[in-house]
Short mmCIF file of C-alpha atoms and ligand atoms in Angstrom, two decimals:
data_model
loop_
_atom_site.label_atom_id
_atom_site.label_comp_id
_atom_site.label_asym_id
_atom_site.label_seq_id
_atom_site.Cartn_x
_atom_site.Cartn_y
_atom_site.Cartn_z
CA UNK A 1 -21.08 9.79 -0.45
CA UNK A 2 -21.81 6.14 0.23
CA UNK A 3 -19.26 3.62 -0.97
CA UNK A 4 -20.28 1.04 -3.56
CA UNK A 5 -20.77 -2.42 -2.00
CA UNK A 6 -18.80 -5.28 -3.52
CA UNK A 7 -18.69 -8.96 -2.64
CA UNK A 8 -15.27 -10.31 -1.73
CA UNK A 9 -14.06 -13.85 -1.12
CA UNK A 10 -13.41 -13.92 2.62
CA UNK A 11 -10.14 -15.83 2.13
CA UNK A 12 -8.76 -12.83 0.20
CA UNK A 13 -9.09 -10.86 3.44
CA UNK A 14 -6.91 -13.40 5.25
CA UNK A 15 -9.78 -15.21 6.98
CA UNK A 16 -9.02 -18.86 7.69
CA UNK A 17 -11.94 -20.22 5.67
CA UNK A 18 -9.86 -22.00 3.02
CA UNK A 19 -10.23 -25.75 2.60
CA UNK A 20 -6.99 -26.28 4.58
CA UNK A 21 -8.10 -23.98 7.39
CA UNK A 22 -5.17 -21.61 6.78
CA UNK A 23 -5.31 -17.85 6.29
CA UNK A 24 -3.31 -16.13 3.59
CA UNK A 25 -2.86 -12.43 2.88
CA UNK A 26 -3.05 -10.90 -0.59
CA UNK A 27 -1.13 -7.80 -1.58
CA UNK A 28 -3.22 -4.97 -2.92
CA UNK A 29 -6.41 -5.76 -1.02
CA UNK A 30 -5.47 -3.31 1.75
CA UNK A 31 -6.31 -0.14 -0.15
CA UNK A 32 -9.62 -1.47 -1.41
CA UNK A 33 -11.73 -0.46 1.60
CA UNK A 34 -11.14 3.19 0.67
CA UNK A 35 -12.93 2.64 -2.62
CA UNK A 36 -15.80 0.34 -1.68
CA UNK A 37 -17.76 -1.30 1.12
CA UNK A 38 -16.67 -4.94 1.21
CA UNK A 39 -19.21 -7.70 1.79
CA UNK A 40 -17.16 -10.83 2.69
CA UNK A 41 -18.52 -14.22 1.65
CA UNK A 42 -17.28 -17.79 1.73
CA UNK A 43 -19.70 -19.78 -0.42
CA UNK A 44 -18.30 -23.15 0.65
CA UNK A 45 -18.87 -22.42 4.34
CA UNK A 46 -22.23 -20.79 3.56
CA UNK A 47 -23.23 -23.95 1.71
CA UNK A 48 -22.72 -25.98 4.88
CA UNK A 49 -19.20 -27.36 4.43
CA UNK A 50 -16.82 -27.51 7.37
CA UNK A 51 -13.35 -25.97 7.65
CA UNK A 52 -10.93 -27.57 7.11
CA UNK A 53 -12.61 -29.67 4.41
CA UNK A 54 -11.59 -32.12 1.72
CA UNK A 55 -10.66 -30.22 -1.45
CA UNK A 56 -13.10 -30.53 -4.32
CA UNK A 57 -13.07 -29.70 -8.03
CA UNK A 58 -15.72 -29.22 -10.69
CA UNK A 59 -16.32 -32.17 -12.98
CA UNK A 60 -18.84 -31.13 -15.61
CA UNK A 61 -21.93 -29.93 -13.77
CA UNK A 62 -20.91 -31.70 -10.57
CA UNK A 63 -18.46 -30.81 -7.82
CA UNK A 64 -16.67 -33.80 -6.32
CA UNK A 65 -13.94 -34.42 -3.76
CA UNK A 66 -10.80 -36.36 -4.63
CA UNK A 67 -12.42 -39.37 -2.91
CA UNK A 68 -15.40 -39.07 -5.25
CA UNK A 69 -17.96 -37.62 -2.81
CA UNK A 70 -20.52 -35.49 -4.61
CA UNK A 71 -20.70 -32.07 -2.90
CA UNK A 72 -22.58 -30.29 -5.68
CA UNK A 73 -25.57 -29.57 -3.46
CA UNK A 74 -23.45 -27.69 -0.89
CA UNK A 75 -21.70 -25.70 -3.62
CA UNK A 76 -25.01 -24.75 -5.20
CA UNK A 77 -26.46 -23.76 -1.82
CA UNK A 78 -23.42 -21.59 -1.13
CA UNK A 79 -23.80 -19.92 -4.52
CA UNK A 80 -27.46 -19.17 -3.88
CA UNK A 81 -26.70 -17.74 -0.43
CA UNK A 82 -23.99 -15.55 -1.94
CA UNK A 83 -26.36 -14.26 -4.63
CA UNK A 84 -28.91 -13.49 -1.93
CA UNK A 85 -26.37 -11.34 -0.07
CA UNK A 86 -25.32 -9.63 -3.31
CA UNK A 87 -28.95 -8.71 -3.96
CA UNK A 88 -29.58 -7.57 -0.39
CA UNK A 89 -26.52 -5.31 -0.41
CA UNK A 90 -26.96 -4.18 -4.02
CA UNK A 91 -23.55 -5.45 -5.19
CA UNK A 92 -22.80 -4.96 -8.90
CA UNK A 93 -19.32 -6.47 -8.72
CA UNK A 94 -17.42 -9.18 -6.88
CA UNK A 95 -13.74 -9.78 -6.20
CA UNK A 96 -13.39 -13.55 -6.02
CA UNK A 97 -10.50 -15.96 -5.45
CA UNK A 98 -9.19 -17.34 -8.71
CA UNK A 99 -9.20 -21.05 -9.68
CA UNK A 100 -11.59 -22.11 -6.89
CA UNK A 101 -14.47 -24.51 -7.73
CA UNK A 102 -16.74 -21.91 -6.07
CA UNK A 103 -15.15 -18.54 -6.64
CA UNK A 104 -12.93 -19.04 -9.70
CA UNK A 105 -13.83 -17.15 -12.87
CA UNK A 106 -12.59 -18.08 -16.34
CA UNK A 107 -10.10 -20.76 -15.22
CA UNK A 108 -10.59 -23.53 -12.69
CA UNK A 109 -9.02 -26.90 -11.87
CA UNK A 110 -10.16 -29.56 -14.28
CA UNK A 111 -11.52 -32.23 -11.92
CA UNK A 112 -8.52 -34.55 -12.13
CA UNK A 113 -6.84 -33.27 -8.92
CA UNK A 114 -3.57 -33.00 -10.81
CA UNK A 115 -3.21 -29.21 -10.58
CA UNK A 116 -4.34 -28.86 -14.21
CA UNK A 117 -6.37 -25.79 -15.12
CA UNK A 118 -9.13 -25.61 -17.68
CA UNK A 119 -11.55 -22.95 -18.93
CA UNK A 120 -14.65 -22.55 -16.78
CA UNK A 121 -16.16 -20.86 -13.76
CA UNK A 122 -16.72 -21.87 -10.17
CA UNK A 123 -20.33 -22.50 -9.16
CA UNK A 124 -20.74 -19.17 -7.34
CA UNK A 125 -18.91 -17.10 -9.95
CA UNK A 126 -21.17 -18.58 -12.66
CA UNK A 127 -24.38 -17.80 -10.78
CA UNK A 128 -23.28 -14.22 -10.10
CA UNK A 129 -22.36 -13.71 -13.77
CA UNK A 130 -25.75 -15.08 -14.82
CA UNK A 131 -27.32 -12.40 -12.65
CA UNK A 132 -25.33 -9.56 -14.19
CA UNK A 133 -22.74 -9.21 -11.42
CA UNK A 134 -19.23 -8.54 -12.74
CA UNK A 135 -16.62 -10.91 -11.34
CA UNK A 136 -12.94 -9.98 -10.92
CA UNK A 137 -10.12 -12.24 -9.75
CA UNK A 138 -7.38 -11.09 -7.35
CA UNK A 139 -5.04 -10.53 -10.31
CA UNK A 140 -7.55 -8.09 -11.78
CA UNK A 141 -7.54 -5.75 -8.79
CA UNK A 142 -6.36 -2.80 -10.88
CA UNK A 143 -9.25 -3.26 -13.30
CA UNK A 144 -11.71 -3.44 -10.42
CA UNK A 145 -10.26 -0.29 -8.85
CA UNK A 146 -10.57 1.54 -12.18
CA UNK A 147 -14.19 0.43 -12.47
CA UNK A 148 -14.98 1.56 -8.91
CA UNK A 149 -13.29 4.92 -9.43
CA UNK A 150 -15.22 5.44 -12.67
CA UNK A 151 -18.55 4.75 -10.99
CA UNK A 152 -17.60 6.99 -8.04
CA UNK A 153 -17.03 9.86 -10.48
CA UNK A 154 -20.35 9.14 -12.22
CA UNK A 155 -22.18 9.29 -8.87
CA UNK A 156 -20.58 12.59 -7.92
CA UNK A 157 -21.56 14.34 -11.21
FE1 SF4 B 1 -14.37 -19.64 0.56
FE2 SF4 B 1 -14.29 -18.88 -2.03
FE3 SF4 B 1 -12.17 -18.59 -0.50
FE4 SF4 B 1 -12.96 -21.02 -1.20
S1 SF4 B 1 -12.19 -19.43 -2.56
S2 SF4 B 1 -12.28 -20.37 0.82
S3 SF4 B 1 -15.18 -20.74 -1.19
S4 SF4 B 1 -14.13 -17.59 -0.22
#
């Protein structure tokens, strides 16, 4: 039986696509490939930004760097490219990096570059949600696994 495709933030797989150019591993991701077919995305790179890059945060409908450069266009382009991949691969869910101005879902940095969190979604997470794609953060891995297992059982009935 074919595995369900899900989008995953490439940085959660340890790829060095983060703003600081570093790679980081996340516990719990390892077993995920047994449950689904992962489609890695990095919306910020796909929107045309370089790595490493100046960190940015959402400020209302805009995304700006700490120096005040408006990078909203690149973030929106990355979100659209990610949605396109989700549609091409038939993804119904995404596992995205929490707190990011692209990938964060539910809580993101507040635009003051002071490490303060506020309610809200990253640009990509928001677009995916608007298109009916469920978004999970890395701390919701267990919930995602339950969801994938449930759908696997439904498909095998
Ligand atoms: Fe790329 Fe999203 Fe990870 Fe940022 S959080 S490095 S945009 S995959």
